[in-house]
JSON list of C-alpha atoms in Angstrom, two decimals:
[
{"chain": "A", "resi": 1, "resn": "MET", "atom": "CA", "xyz": [-43.11, 171.73, -58.52]},
{"chain": "A", "resi": 2, "resn": "PRO", "atom": "CA", "xyz": [-40.13, 173.09, -56.59]},
{"chain": "A", "resi": 3, "resn": "GLU", "atom": "CA", "xyz": [-42.36, 175.70, -54.98]},
{"chain": "A", "resi": 4, "resn": "SER", "atom": "CA", "xyz": [-44.74, 173.03, -53.71]},
{"chain": "A", "resi": 5, "resn": "LEU", "atom": "CA", "xyz": [-41.82, 171.05, -52.32]},
{"chain": "A", "resi": 6, "resn": "ILE", "atom": "CA", "xyz": [-40.58, 174.15, -50.50]},
{"chain": "A", "resi": 7, "resn": "ASN", "atom": "CA", "xyz": [-44.04, 174.67, -49.03]},
{"chain": "A", "resi": 8, "resn": "VAL", "atom": "CA", "xyz": [-44.24, 171.07, -47.90]},
{"chain": "A", "resi": 9, "resn": "ASN", "atom": "CA", "xyz": [-40.78, 171.21, -46.37]},
{"chain": "A", "resi": 10, "resn": "GLY", "atom": "CA", "xyz": [-41.64, 174.49, -44.66]},
{"chain": "A", "resi": 11, "resn": "ASP", "atom": "CA", "xyz": [-44.76, 172.94, -43.16]},
{"chain": "A", "resi": 12, "resn": "ASN", "atom": "CA", "xyz": [-42.75, 169.96, -41.94]},
{"chain": "A", "resi": 13, "resn": "VAL", "atom": "CA", "xyz": [-40.16, 172.22, -40.31]},
{"chain": "A", "resi": 14, "resn": "GLN", "atom": "CA", "xyz": [-42.87, 174.30, -38.64]},
{"chain": "A", "resi": 15, "resn": "THR", "atom": "CA", "xyz": [-44.56, 171.15, -37.34]},
{"chain": "A", "resi": 16, "resn": "LEU", "atom": "CA", "xyz": [-41.27, 169.90, -35.88]},
{"chain": "A", "resi": 17, "resn": "GLU", "atom": "CA", "xyz": [-40.65, 173.28, -34.22]},
{"chain": "A", "resi": 18, "resn": "ILE", "atom": "CA", "xyz": [-44.12, 173.24, -32.64]},
{"chain": "A", "resi": 19, "resn": "LEU", "atom": "CA", "xyz": [-43.52, 169.69, -31.42]},
{"chain": "A", "resi": 20, "resn": "PHE", "atom": "CA", "xyz": [-40.12, 170.69, -30.02]},
{"chain": "A", "resi": 21, "resn": "PHE", "atom": "CA", "xyz": [-41.45, 173.71, -28.11]},
{"chain": "A", "resi": 22, "resn": "THR", "atom": "CA", "xyz": [-44.44, 171.71, -26.83]},
{"chain": "A", "resi": 23, "resn": "THR", "atom": "CA", "xyz": [-42.03, 169.09, -25.46]},
{"chain": "A", "resi": 24, "resn": "LEU", "atom": "CA", "xyz": [-39.86, 171.84, -23.95]},
{"chain": "A", "resi": 25, "resn": "VAL", "atom": "CA", "xyz": [-42.85, 173.37, -22.16]},
{"chain": "A", "resi": 26, "resn": "ALA", "atom": "CA", "xyz": [-43.83, 169.95, -20.80]},
{"chain": "A", "resi": 27, "resn": "LEU", "atom": "CA", "xyz": [-40.29, 169.49, -19.46]},
{"chain": "A", "resi": 28, "resn": "LEU", "atom": "CA", "xyz": [-40.06, 172.97, -17.89]},
{"chain": "A", "resi": 29, "resn": "PRO", "atom": "CA", "xyz": [-40.96, 171.78, -14.34]},
{"chain": "A", "resi": 30, "resn": "SER", "atom": "CA", "xyz": [-38.21, 169.14, -14.50]},
{"chain": "A", "resi": 31, "resn": "ILE", "atom": "CA", "xyz": [-35.73, 171.64, -15.92]},
{"chain": "A", "resi": 32, "resn": "LEU", "atom": "CA", "xyz": [-36.65, 174.10, -13.16]},
{"chain": "A", "resi": 33, "resn": "VAL", "atom": "CA", "xyz": [-35.99, 171.53, -10.45]},
{"chain": "A", "resi": 34, "resn": "MET", "atom": "CA", "xyz": [-32.90, 169.85, -11.93]},
{"chain": "A", "resi": 35, "resn": "MET", "atom": "CA", "xyz": [-30.97, 172.69, -13.57]},
{"chain": "A", "resi": 36, "resn": "THR", "atom": "CA", "xyz": [-31.65, 175.86, -11.57]},
{"chain": "A", "resi": 37, "resn": "SER", "atom": "CA", "xyz": [-31.34, 177.18, -8.02]},
{"chain": "A", "resi": 38, "resn": "PHE", "atom": "CA", "xyz": [-34.97, 176.29, -7.23]},
{"chain": "A", "resi": 39, "resn": "THR", "atom": "CA", "xyz": [-34.27, 173.05, -5.33]},
{"chain": "A", "resi": 40, "resn": "ARG", "atom": "CA", "xyz": [-31.85, 174.55, -2.82]},
{"chain": "A", "resi": 41, "resn": "ILE", "atom": "CA", "xyz": [-34.12, 177.51, -2.15]},
{"chain": "A", "resi": 42, "resn": "VAL", "atom": "CA", "xyz": [-37.39, 175.63, -1.68]},
{"chain": "A", "resi": 43, "resn": "ILE", "atom": "CA", "xyz": [-35.78, 172.98, 0.58]},
{"chain": "A", "resi": 44, "resn": "SER", "atom": "CA", "xyz": [-34.16, 175.71, 2.72]},
{"chain": "A", "resi": 45, "resn": "LEU", "atom": "CA", "xyz": [-37.49, 177.51, 3.10]},
{"chain": "A", "resi": 46, "resn": "SER", "atom": "CA", "xyz": [-39.18, 174.24, 4.03]},
{"chain": "A", "resi": 47, "resn": "PHE", "atom": "CA", "xyz": [-36.54, 173.56, 6.70]},
{"chain": "A", "resi": 48, "resn": "LEU", "atom": "CA", "xyz": [-37.05, 177.06, 8.09]},
{"chain": "A", "resi": 49, "resn": "ARG", "atom": "CA", "xyz": [-40.80, 176.56, 8.44]},
{"chain": "A", "resi": 50, "resn": "THR", "atom": "CA", "xyz": [-40.30, 173.20, 10.16]},
{"chain": "A", "resi": 51, "resn": "ALA", "atom": "CA", "xyz": [-37.62, 174.58, 12.50]},
{"chain": "A", "resi": 52, "resn": "MET", "atom": "CA", "xyz": [-39.88, 177.44, 13.56]},
{"chain": "A", "resi": 53, "resn": "GLY", "atom": "CA", "xyz": [-42.74, 175.02, 14.14]},
{"chain": "A", "resi": 54, "resn": "THR", "atom": "CA", "xyz": [-45.27, 177.26, 12.40]},
{"chain": "A", "resi": 55, "resn": "GLN", "atom": "CA", "xyz": [-47.07, 174.28, 10.84]},
{"chain": "A", "resi": 56, "resn": "GLN", "atom": "CA", "xyz": [-48.38, 175.50, 7.44]},
{"chain": "A", "resi": 57, "resn": "ASN", "atom": "CA", "xyz": [-47.33, 179.14, 7.73]},
{"chain": "A", "resi": 58, "resn": "PRO", "atom": "CA", "xyz": [-46.15, 180.35, 5.31]},
{"chain": "A", "resi": 59, "resn": "PRO", "atom": "CA", "xyz": [-48.27, 178.01, 3.14]},
{"chain": "A", "resi": 60, "resn": "ASN", "atom": "CA", "xyz": [-46.73, 175.89, 0.38]},
{"chain": "A", "resi": 61, "resn": "THR", "atom": "CA", "xyz": [-48.03, 178.24, -2.32]},
{"chain": "A", "resi": 62, "resn": "VAL", "atom": "CA", "xyz": [-46.16, 181.17, -0.77]},
{"chain": "A", "resi": 63, "resn": "LEU", "atom": "CA", "xyz": [-42.93, 179.18, -0.34]},
{"chain": "A", "resi": 64, "resn": "ILE", "atom": "CA", "xyz": [-43.02, 178.00, -3.95]},
{"chain": "A", "resi": 65, "resn": "GLY", "atom": "CA", "xyz": [-43.77, 181.53, -5.15]},
{"chain": "A", "resi": 66, "resn": "ILE", "atom": "CA", "xyz": [-40.81, 182.92, -3.18]},
{"chain": "A", "resi": 67, "resn": "ALA", "atom": "CA", "xyz": [-38.56, 180.16, -4.51]},
{"chain": "A", "resi": 68, "resn": "LEU", "atom": "CA", "xyz": [-39.65, 180.85, -8.10]},
{"chain": "A", "resi": 69, "resn": "PHE", "atom": "CA", "xyz": [-38.95, 184.57, -7.97]},
{"chain": "A", "resi": 70, "resn": "LEU", "atom": "CA", "xyz": [-35.62, 184.10, -6.19]},
{"chain": "A", "resi": 71, "resn": "THR", "atom": "CA", "xyz": [-34.74, 181.52, -8.85]},
{"chain": "A", "resi": 72, "resn": "LEU", "atom": "CA", "xyz": [-35.58, 184.01, -11.62]},
{"chain": "A", "resi": 73, "resn": "PHE", "atom": "CA", "xyz": [-33.42, 186.62, -9.87]},
{"chain": "A", "resi": 74, "resn": "ILE", "atom": "CA", "xyz": [-30.46, 184.25, -9.53]},
{"chain": "A", "resi": 75, "resn": "MET", "atom": "CA", "xyz": [-30.79, 182.75, -13.01]},
{"chain": "A", "resi": 76, "resn": "ASN", "atom": "CA", "xyz": [-31.29, 186.09, -14.79]},
{"chain": "A", "resi": 77, "resn": "PRO", "atom": "CA", "xyz": [-27.67, 186.31, -16.11]},
{"chain": "A", "resi": 78, "resn": "VAL", "atom": "CA", "xyz": [-27.94, 182.75, -17.46]},
{"chain": "A", "resi": 79, "resn": "LEU", "atom": "CA", "xyz": [-31.33, 183.39, -19.08]},
{"chain": "A", "resi": 80, "resn": "THR", "atom": "CA", "xyz": [-30.07, 186.65, -20.60]},
{"chain": "A", "resi": 81, "resn": "ASP", "atom": "CA", "xyz": [-27.06, 184.84, -22.07]},
{"chain": "A", "resi": 82, "resn": "ILE", "atom": "CA", "xyz": [-29.29, 182.13, -23.56]},
{"chain": "A", "resi": 83, "resn": "LYS", "atom": "CA", "xyz": [-31.64, 184.73, -25.05]},
{"chain": "A", "resi": 84, "resn": "GLN", "atom": "CA", "xyz": [-28.88, 186.81, -26.62]},
{"chain": "A", "resi": 85, "resn": "ASN", "atom": "CA", "xyz": [-26.66, 184.01, -27.94]},
{"chain": "A", "resi": 86, "resn": "ALA", "atom": "CA", "xyz": [-29.15, 181.22, -28.68]},
{"chain": "A", "resi": 87, "resn": "TYR", "atom": "CA", "xyz": [-32.81, 182.26, -28.83]},
{"chain": "A", "resi": 88, "resn": "ASP", "atom": "CA", "xyz": [-32.49, 185.63, -30.64]},
{"chain": "A", "resi": 89, "resn": "PRO", "atom": "CA", "xyz": [-30.17, 184.31, -33.41]},
{"chain": "A", "resi": 90, "resn": "TYR", "atom": "CA", "xyz": [-32.51, 181.33, -33.84]},
{"chain": "A", "resi": 91, "resn": "THR", "atom": "CA", "xyz": [-35.59, 183.53, -34.22]},
{"chain": "A", "resi": 92, "resn": "ARG", "atom": "CA", "xyz": [-33.68, 185.62, -36.78]},
{"chain": "A", "resi": 93, "resn": "GLN", "atom": "CA", "xyz": [-32.92, 182.34, -38.61]},
{"chain": "A", "resi": 94, "resn": "GLU", "atom": "CA", "xyz": [-29.17, 182.95, -38.31]},
{"chain": "A", "resi": 95, "resn": "ILE", "atom": "CA", "xyz": [-28.55, 179.53, -36.73]},
{"chain": "A", "resi": 96, "resn": "THR", "atom": "CA", "xyz": [-30.25, 176.15, -36.81]},
{"chain": "A", "resi": 97, "resn": "GLN", "atom": "CA", "xyz": [-32.27, 174.62, -34.00]},
{"chain": "A", "resi": 98, "resn": "GLN", "atom": "CA", "xyz": [-29.43, 172.26, -33.12]},
{"chain": "A", "resi": 99, "resn": "GLU", "atom": "CA", "xyz": [-26.96, 175.13, -32.92]},
{"chain": "A", "resi": 100, "resn": "ALA", "atom": "CA", "xyz": [-29.36, 177.06, -30.70]},
{"chain": "A", "resi": 101, "resn": "ILE", "atom": "CA", "xyz": [-29.61, 174.09, -28.33]},
{"chain": "A", "resi": 102, "resn": "GLU", "atom": "CA", "xyz": [-25.82, 173.72, -28.19]},
{"chain": "A", "resi": 103, "resn": "ARG", "atom": "CA", "xyz": [-25.40, 177.44, -27.46]},
{"chain": "A", "resi": 104, "resn": "ALA", "atom": "CA", "xyz": [-28.08, 177.33, -24.75]},
{"chain": "A", "resi": 105, "resn": "LYS", "atom": "CA", "xyz": [-26.25, 174.48, -23.01]},
{"chain": "A", "resi": 106, "resn": "VAL", "atom": "CA", "xyz": [-23.08, 176.53, -22.48]},
{"chain": "A", "resi": 107, "resn": "PRO", "atom": "CA", "xyz": [-24.31, 179.05, -19.85]},
{"chain": "A", "resi": 108, "resn": "LEU", "atom": "CA", "xyz": [-26.37, 176.35, -18.13]},
{"chain": "A", "resi": 109, "resn": "LYS", "atom": "CA", "xyz": [-23.33, 174.08, -17.89]},
{"chain": "A", "resi": 110, "resn": "ASP", "atom": "CA", "xyz": [-21.21, 176.97, -16.58]},
{"chain": "A", "resi": 111, "resn": "PHE", "atom": "CA", "xyz": [-23.79, 177.72, -13.87]},
{"chain": "A", "resi": 112, "resn": "MET", "atom": "CA", "xyz": [-24.17, 174.11, -12.76]},
{"chain": "A", "resi": 113, "resn": "ILE", "atom": "CA", "xyz": [-20.44, 173.34, -12.81]},
{"chain": "A", "resi": 114, "resn": "ASN", "atom": "CA", "xyz": [-19.70, 176.42, -10.67]},
{"chain": "A", "resi": 115, "resn": "GLN", "atom": "CA", "xyz": [-22.10, 175.13, -8.00]},
{"chain": "A", "resi": 116, "resn": "THR", "atom": "CA", "xyz": [-21.09, 171.48, -8.20]},
{"chain": "A", "resi": 117, "resn": "GLU", "atom": "CA", "xyz": [-18.51, 169.91, -5.90]},
{"chain": "A", "resi": 118, "resn": "THR", "atom": "CA", "xyz": [-15.57, 168.15, -7.53]},
{"chain": "A", "resi": 119, "resn": "SER", "atom": "CA", "xyz": [-16.26, 164.97, -5.56]},
{"chain": "A", "resi": 120, "resn": "SER", "atom": "CA", "xyz": [-19.78, 164.73, -7.04]},
{"chain": "A", "resi": 121, "resn": "ILE", "atom": "CA", "xyz": [-18.51, 165.16, -10.59]},
{"chain": "A", "resi": 122, "resn": "LYS", "atom": "CA", "xyz": [-15.81, 162.50, -10.06]},
{"chain": "A", "resi": 123, "resn": "MET", "atom": "CA", "xyz": [-18.34, 160.06, -8.61]},
{"chain": "A", "resi": 124, "resn": "PHE", "atom": "CA", "xyz": [-20.72, 160.31, -11.57]},
{"chain": "A", "resi": 125, "resn": "CYS", "atom": "CA", "xyz": [-17.82, 160.28, -14.06]},
{"chain": "A", "resi": 126, "resn": "GLU", "atom": "CA", "xyz": [-16.68, 156.98, -12.55]},
{"chain": "A", "resi": 127, "resn": "MET", "atom": "CA", "xyz": [-20.19, 155.53, -12.74]},
{"chain": "A", "resi": 128, "resn": "ALA", "atom": "CA", "xyz": [-20.57, 156.76, -16.34]},
{"chain": "A", "resi": 129, "resn": "GLY", "atom": "CA", "xyz": [-17.19, 155.34, -17.31]},
{"chain": "A", "resi": 130, "resn": "VAL", "atom": "CA", "xyz": [-15.65, 158.64, -18.43]},
{"chain": "A", "resi": 131, "resn": "ASP", "atom": "CA", "xyz": [-12.51, 160.45, -17.32]},
{"chain": "A", "resi": 132, "resn": "ALA", "atom": "CA", "xyz": [-12.99, 163.01, -14.56]},
{"chain": "A", "resi": 133, "resn": "PRO", "atom": "CA", "xyz": [-12.17, 166.56, -15.71]},
{"chain": "A", "resi": 134, "resn": "GLU", "atom": "CA", "xyz": [-9.17, 168.36, -14.30]},
{"chain": "A", "resi": 135, "resn": "THR", "atom": "CA", "xyz": [-10.20, 171.89, -15.32]},
{"chain": "A", "resi": 136, "resn": "THR", "atom": "CA", "xyz": [-13.41, 173.86, -15.84]},
{"chain": "A", "resi": 137, "resn": "GLU", "atom": "CA", "xyz": [-12.86, 173.77, -19.60]},
{"chain": "A", "resi": 138, "resn": "GLU", "atom": "CA", "xyz": [-12.73, 169.99, -19.51]},
{"chain": "A", "resi": 139, "resn": "ALA", "atom": "CA", "xyz": [-15.84, 169.89, -17.32]},
{"chain": "A", "resi": 140, "resn": "GLN", "atom": "CA", "xyz": [-17.67, 171.87, -20.01]},
{"chain": "A", "resi": 141, "resn": "GLN", "atom": "CA", "xyz": [-17.17, 168.95, -22.37]},
{"chain": "A", "resi": 142, "resn": "LEU", "atom": "CA", "xyz": [-19.02, 166.54, -20.08]},
{"chain": "A", "resi": 143, "resn": "ALA", "atom": "CA", "xyz": [-22.45, 165.34, -21.12]},
{"chain": "A", "resi": 144, "resn": "MET", "atom": "CA", "xyz": [-25.56, 166.63, -19.39]},
{"chain": "A", "resi": 145, "resn": "ARG", "atom": "CA", "xyz": [-26.24, 163.12, -18.08]},
{"chain": "A", "resi": 146, "resn": "VAL", "atom": "CA", "xyz": [-23.16, 163.54, -15.88]},
{"chain": "A", "resi": 147, "resn": "ILE", "atom": "CA", "xyz": [-23.42, 167.24, -15.00]},
{"chain": "A", "resi": 148, "resn": "ILE", "atom": "CA", "xyz": [-27.10, 167.29, -14.00]},
{"chain": "A", "resi": 149, "resn": "PRO", "atom": "CA", "xyz": [-27.02, 164.49, -11.36]},
{"chain": "A", "resi": 150, "resn": "SER", "atom": "CA", "xyz": [-23.72, 165.86, -10.03]},
{"chain": "A", "resi": 151, "resn": "TYR", "atom": "CA", "xyz": [-25.28, 169.30, -9.69]},
{"chain": "A", "resi": 152, "resn": "MET", "atom": "CA", "xyz": [-28.42, 167.92, -8.00]},
{"chain": "A", "resi": 153, "resn": "THR", "atom": "CA", "xyz": [-26.31, 165.95, -5.50]},
{"chain": "A", "resi": 154, "resn": "SER", "atom": "CA", "xyz": [-24.35, 169.06, -4.53]},
{"chain": "A", "resi": 155, "resn": "GLU", "atom": "CA", "xyz": [-27.51, 171.15, -4.30]},
{"chain": "A", "resi": 156, "resn": "LEU", "atom": "CA", "xyz": [-29.21, 168.67, -1.97]},
{"chain": "A", "resi": 157, "resn": "LYS", "atom": "CA", "xyz": [-26.11, 168.59, 0.23]},
{"chain": "A", "resi": 158, "resn": "ARG", "atom": "CA", "xyz": [-25.98, 172.39, 0.50]},
{"chain": "A", "resi": 159, "resn": "ALA", "atom": "CA", "xyz": [-29.72, 172.62, 1.13]},
{"chain": "A", "resi": 160, "resn": "PHE", "atom": "CA", "xyz": [-29.47, 170.20, 4.06]},
{"chain": "A", "resi": 161, "resn": "GLU", "atom": "CA", "xyz": [-26.44, 172.06, 5.42]},
{"chain": "A", "resi": 162, "resn": "ILE", "atom": "CA", "xyz": [-28.50, 175.27, 5.38]},
{"chain": "A", "resi": 163, "resn": "GLY", "atom": "CA", "xyz": [-31.36, 173.40, 7.06]},
{"chain": "A", "resi": 164, "resn": "PHE", "atom": "CA", "xyz": [-29.04, 172.21, 9.83]},
{"chain": "A", "resi": 165, "resn": "LEU", "atom": "CA", "xyz": [-27.81, 175.76, 10.48]},
{"chain": "A", "resi": 166, "resn": "LEU", "atom": "CA", "xyz": [-31.38, 177.07, 10.50]},
{"chain": "A", "resi": 167, "resn": "TYR", "atom": "CA", "xyz": [-32.41, 174.48, 13.07]},
{"chain": "A", "resi": 168, "resn": "LEU", "atom": "CA", "xyz": [-29.70, 175.34, 15.63]},
{"chain": "A", "resi": 169, "resn": "PRO", "atom": "CA", "xyz": [-31.01, 178.66, 17.08]},
{"chain": "A", "resi": 170, "resn": "PHE", "atom": "CA", "xyz": [-34.62, 177.47, 17.19]},
{"chain": "A", "resi": 171, "resn": "MET", "atom": "CA", "xyz": [-33.63, 174.16, 18.78]},
{"chain": "A", "resi": 172, "resn": "LEU", "atom": "CA", "xyz": [-31.72, 176.10, 21.43]},
{"chain": "A", "resi": 173, "resn": "ILE", "atom": "CA", "xyz": [-34.88, 178.06, 22.27]},
{"chain": "A", "resi": 174, "resn": "ASP", "atom": "CA", "xyz": [-36.84, 174.78, 22.54]},
{"chain": "A", "resi": 175, "resn": "ILE", "atom": "CA", "xyz": [-34.24, 173.36, 24.94]},
{"chain": "A", "resi": 176, "resn": "ILE", "atom": "CA", "xyz": [-34.23, 176.47, 27.14]},
{"chain": "A", "resi": 177, "resn": "VAL", "atom": "CA", "xyz": [-38.04, 176.61, 27.29]},
{"chain": "A", "resi": 178, "resn": "SER", "atom": "CA", "xyz": [-38.35, 172.88, 28.01]},
{"chain": "A", "resi": 179, "resn": "SER", "atom": "CA", "xyz": [-35.72, 173.03, 30.79]},
{"chain": "A", "resi": 180, "resn": "THR", "atom": "CA", "xyz": [-37.39, 176.08, 32.34]},
{"chain": "A", "resi": 181, "resn": "LEU", "atom": "CA", "xyz": [-40.84, 174.47, 32.33]},
{"chain": "A", "resi": 182, "resn": "MET", "atom": "CA", "xyz": [-39.48, 171.25, 33.87]},
{"chain": "A", "resi": 183, "resn": "SER", "atom": "CA", "xyz": [-37.66, 173.17, 36.60]},
{"chain": "A", "resi": 184, "resn": "MET", "atom": "CA", "xyz": [-40.91, 174.99, 37.41]},
{"chain": "A", "resi": 185, "resn": "GLY", "atom": "CA", "xyz": [-42.84, 171.72, 37.53]},
{"chain": "A", "resi": 186, "resn": "MET", "atom": "CA", "xyz": [-45.07, 172.71, 34.59]},
{"chain": "A", "resi": 187, "resn": "ILE", "atom": "CA", "xyz": [-44.71, 169.36, 32.87]},
{"chain": "A", "resi": 188, "resn": "MET", "atom": "CA", "xyz": [-48.21, 169.29, 31.35]},
{"chain": "A", "resi": 189, "resn": "LEU", "atom": "CA", "xyz": [-47.75, 172.58, 29.50]},
{"chain": "A", "resi": 190, "resn": "PRO", "atom": "CA", "xyz": [-46.60, 171.96, 25.88]},
{"chain": "A", "resi": 191, "resn": "PRO", "atom": "CA", "xyz": [-43.16, 173.57, 25.39]},
{"chain": "A", "resi": 192, "resn": "ALA", "atom": "CA", "xyz": [-43.98, 174.35, 21.73]},
{"chain": "A", "resi": 193, "resn": "MET", "atom": "CA", "xyz": [-46.77, 176.68, 22.84]},
{"chain": "A", "resi": 194, "resn": "ILE", "atom": "CA", "xyz": [-44.35, 178.77, 24.92]},
{"chain": "A", "resi": 195, "resn": "SER", "atom": "CA", "xyz": [-41.36, 178.63, 22.57]},
{"chain": "A", "resi": 196, "resn": "MET", "atom": "CA", "xyz": [-43.29, 179.72, 19.47]},
{"chain": "A", "resi": 197, "resn": "PRO", "atom": "CA", "xyz": [-43.49, 183.45, 20.37]},
{"chain": "A", "resi": 198, "resn": "PHE", "atom": "CA", "xyz": [-39.78, 183.49, 21.26]},
{"chain": "A", "resi": 199, "resn": "LYS", "atom": "CA", "xyz": [-38.90, 181.89, 17.94]},
{"chain": "A", "resi": 200, "resn": "LEU", "atom": "CA", "xyz": [-40.94, 184.46, 16.05]},
{"chain": "A", "resi": 201, "resn": "LEU", "atom": "CA", "xyz": [-39.42, 187.26, 18.11]},
{"chain": "A", "resi": 202, "resn": "LEU", "atom": "CA", "xyz": [-35.89, 186.03, 17.37]},
{"chain": "A", "resi": 203, "resn": "PHE", "atom": "CA", "xyz": [-36.64, 185.73, 13.65]},
{"chain": "A", "resi": 204, "resn": "ILE", "atom": "CA", "xyz": [-38.15, 189.22, 13.49]},
{"chain": "A", "resi": 205, "resn": "THR", "atom": "CA", "xyz": [-35.36, 190.78, 15.56]},
{"chain": "A", "resi": 206, "resn": "VAL", "atom": "CA", "xyz": [-32.58, 189.55, 13.25]},
{"chain": "A", "resi": 207, "resn": "ASP", "atom": "CA", "xyz": [-34.65, 190.42, 10.14]},
{"chain": "A", "resi": 208, "resn": "GLY", "atom": "CA", "xyz": [-34.70, 186.75, 9.25]},
{"chain": "A", "resi": 209, "resn": "TRP", "atom": "CA", "xyz": [-36.30, 186.88, 5.81]},
{"chain": "A", "resi": 210, "resn": "GLN", "atom": "CA", "xyz": [-33.85, 189.45, 4.49]},
{"chain": "A", "resi": 211, "resn": "LEU", "atom": "CA", "xyz": [-30.91, 187.58, 6.03]},
{"chain": "A", "resi": 212, "resn": "LEU", "atom": "CA", "xyz": [-32.02, 184.26, 4.59]},
{"chain": "A", "resi": 213, "resn": "PHE", "atom": "CA", "xyz": [-32.75, 185.61, 1.11]},
{"chain": "A", "resi": 214, "resn": "SER", "atom": "CA", "xyz": [-29.45, 187.47, 0.87]},
{"chain": "A", "resi": 215, "resn": "THR", "atom": "CA", "xyz": [-27.56, 184.37, 2.05]},
{"chain": "A", "resi": 216, "resn": "LEU", "atom": "CA", "xyz": [-29.30, 182.15, -0.49]},
{"chain": "A", "resi": 217, "resn": "VAL", "atom": "CA", "xyz": [-28.68, 184.54, -3.39]},
{"chain": "A", "resi": 218, "resn": "GLN", "atom": "CA", "xyz": [-25.04, 185.17, -2.49]},
{"chain": "A", "resi": 219, "resn": "GLY", "atom": "CA", "xyz": [-24.45, 181.45, -2.06]},
{"chain": "A", "resi": 220, "resn": "PHE", "atom": "CA", "xyz": [-24.59, 180.95, -5.84]},
{"chain": "A", "resi": 221, "resn": "ASN", "atom": "CA", "xyz": [-21.40, 181.65, -7.78]}
]
């Protein structure tokens, strides 16, 4: 009788684990967007493409692929920490599922808090009706429902700041080309057609992809 109960309980636990991991896989896209560096990177790349005026080049698939691999590169220390301190002990049955989840939250919270502006955290703490943290240790005690929206707000702000800086040199080229064409009386000639090669030349000359990627990676603490 006890053996049958153990078998039944074991089956129930296994079913719950399968359900948990199935839910986790379904939430992976949301986790990727809300809790990693993906959002800032993909928005910055989108701004770059728009500023250069290259229409659909690089295509969306390429931009998303670049953003994914840069995200994996940036998040590697966090993922390694989660694997060593949460996933591996859980697979060895040294800790429970709840303990594994709590351990996995720690490096994620550290990463998000390091990128989040204090003003964003204070704003969401006020809306949630909790005391704003004074130190990083106190911020670690905040719930995910406060940290995640604070982090996303800061990420969107930084992504748009990067987009603004990316626009400036290309906008300057557009202004120069448009002024030159108007002074020459070539009003009917589309300025975008003339400015495009100069934009590409500028981007290639300064090794734009390497400069942008290094800036994005180094921008995360």
